[in-house]
Amino acid sequence: QVQLVESGGGLVQAGGSLRLSCAPSGLYAMGWFRQAPGKEREFVAALSRSGGTTFYADSVKGRFTISRDNAKNTVNLQMNSLKPEDTAVYYCAAHYSGSYYTTSSYNNWGQGTQVTVSS
């Protein structure tokens, strides 16, 4: 498996923005998940293989946008209007089979990037 690498995490104030990238994305459907301390890893967003269909968790809908940059072979997560509750380690993953919303449907994970939103 190709190692996925996330970048773009950091510290931002509430209301601010960050853009995460994951490379390489190849021709896979891709997803973003996050995991806060003491909590289970949860779905954030996913993008179909063609890039024509997107999926979002209710908690981020309208604030986050997932997209694919074919020229750079990356999948990006634009995060706007960030809230303290968005603080977590964010992981990208390649979708293998099944629901886009569950971790078991993904078979290749990045190492994660920390996003911290201060109030």
PDB file of C-alpha atoms in Angstrom, residues 67-109:
ATOM      1  CA  SER A  67     -12.219  18.240  -2.934  1.00  0.00           C
ATOM      2  CA  ARG A  68      -9.726  16.533  -5.185  1.00  0.00           C
ATOM      3  CA  ASP A  69      -6.799  18.205  -6.933  1.00  0.00           C
ATOM      4  CA  ASN A  70      -5.879  15.868  -9.738  1.00  0.00           C
ATOM      5  CA  ALA A  71      -2.877  17.916 -10.808  1.00  0.00           C
ATOM      6  CA  LYS A  72      -1.332  17.572  -7.350  1.00  0.00           C
ATOM      7  CA  ASN A  73      -2.770  14.121  -6.683  1.00  0.00           C
ATOM      8  CA  THR A  74      -4.224  15.264  -3.387  1.00  0.00           C
ATOM      9  CA  VAL A  75      -7.526  15.274  -1.576  1.00  0.00           C
ATOM     10  CA  ASN A  76      -8.131  18.424   0.406  1.00  0.00           C
ATOM     11  CA  LEU A  77     -10.354  19.382   3.289  1.00  0.00           C
ATOM     12  CA  GLN A  78     -11.110  23.085   3.538  1.00  0.00           C
ATOM     13  CA  MET A  79     -12.293  23.852   7.051  1.00  0.00           C
ATOM     14  CA  ASN A  80     -13.985  27.187   7.708  1.00  0.00           C
ATOM     15  CA  SER A  81     -15.712  28.656  10.752  1.00  0.00           C
ATOM     16  CA  LEU A  82     -13.768  26.319  12.977  1.00  0.00           C
ATOM     17  CA  LYS A  83     -15.030  25.619  16.475  1.00  0.00           C
ATOM     18  CA  PRO A  84     -13.217  24.350  19.577  1.00  0.00           C
ATOM     19  CA  GLU A  85     -15.128  21.082  19.224  1.00  0.00           C
ATOM     20  CA  ASP A  86     -13.383  20.523  15.878  1.00  0.00           C
ATOM     21  CA  THR A  87     -10.140  19.961  17.784  1.00  0.00           C
ATOM     22  CA  ALA A  88      -8.860  16.481  16.947  1.00  0.00           C
ATOM     23  CA  VAL A  89      -6.319  14.496  15.017  1.00  0.00           C
ATOM     24  CA  TYR A  90      -7.521  14.362  11.419  1.00  0.00           C
ATOM     25  CA  TYR A  91      -6.873  11.300   9.281  1.00  0.00           C
ATOM     26  CA  CYS A  92      -7.306  10.715   5.589  1.00  0.00           C
ATOM     27  CA  ALA A  93      -8.033   7.242   4.288  1.00  0.00           C
ATOM     28  CA  ALA A  94      -8.582   5.392   1.034  1.00  0.00           C
ATOM     29  CA  HIS A  95     -12.016   3.859   0.661  1.00  0.00           C
ATOM     30  CA  TYR A  96     -12.120   0.146  -0.081  1.00  0.00           C
ATOM     31  CA  SER A  97     -15.714  -1.037   0.072  1.00  0.00           C
ATOM     32  CA  GLY A  98     -18.994  -0.322   1.761  1.00  0.00           C
ATOM     33  CA  SER A  99     -20.368   2.710   3.500  1.00  0.00           C
ATOM     34  CA  TYR A 100     -18.372   5.914   3.262  1.00  0.00           C
ATOM     35  CA  TYR A 101     -19.315   6.710   6.845  1.00  0.00           C
ATOM     36  CA  THR A 102     -17.618   3.834   8.660  1.00  0.00           C
ATOM     37  CA  THR A 103     -13.928   3.281   9.412  1.00  0.00           C
ATOM     38  CA  SER A 104     -14.101  -0.386   8.442  1.00  0.00           C
ATOM     39  CA  SER A 105     -14.747   0.621   4.817  1.00  0.00           C
ATOM     40  CA  TYR A 106     -11.263   2.124   4.514  1.00  0.00           C
ATOM     41  CA  ASN A 107      -8.103   0.074   4.176  1.00  0.00           C
ATOM     42  CA  ASN A 108      -5.269   2.581   4.017  1.00  0.00           C
ATOM     43  CA  TRP A 109      -4.811   5.352   6.579  1.00  0.00           C
TER      44      TRP A 109
END
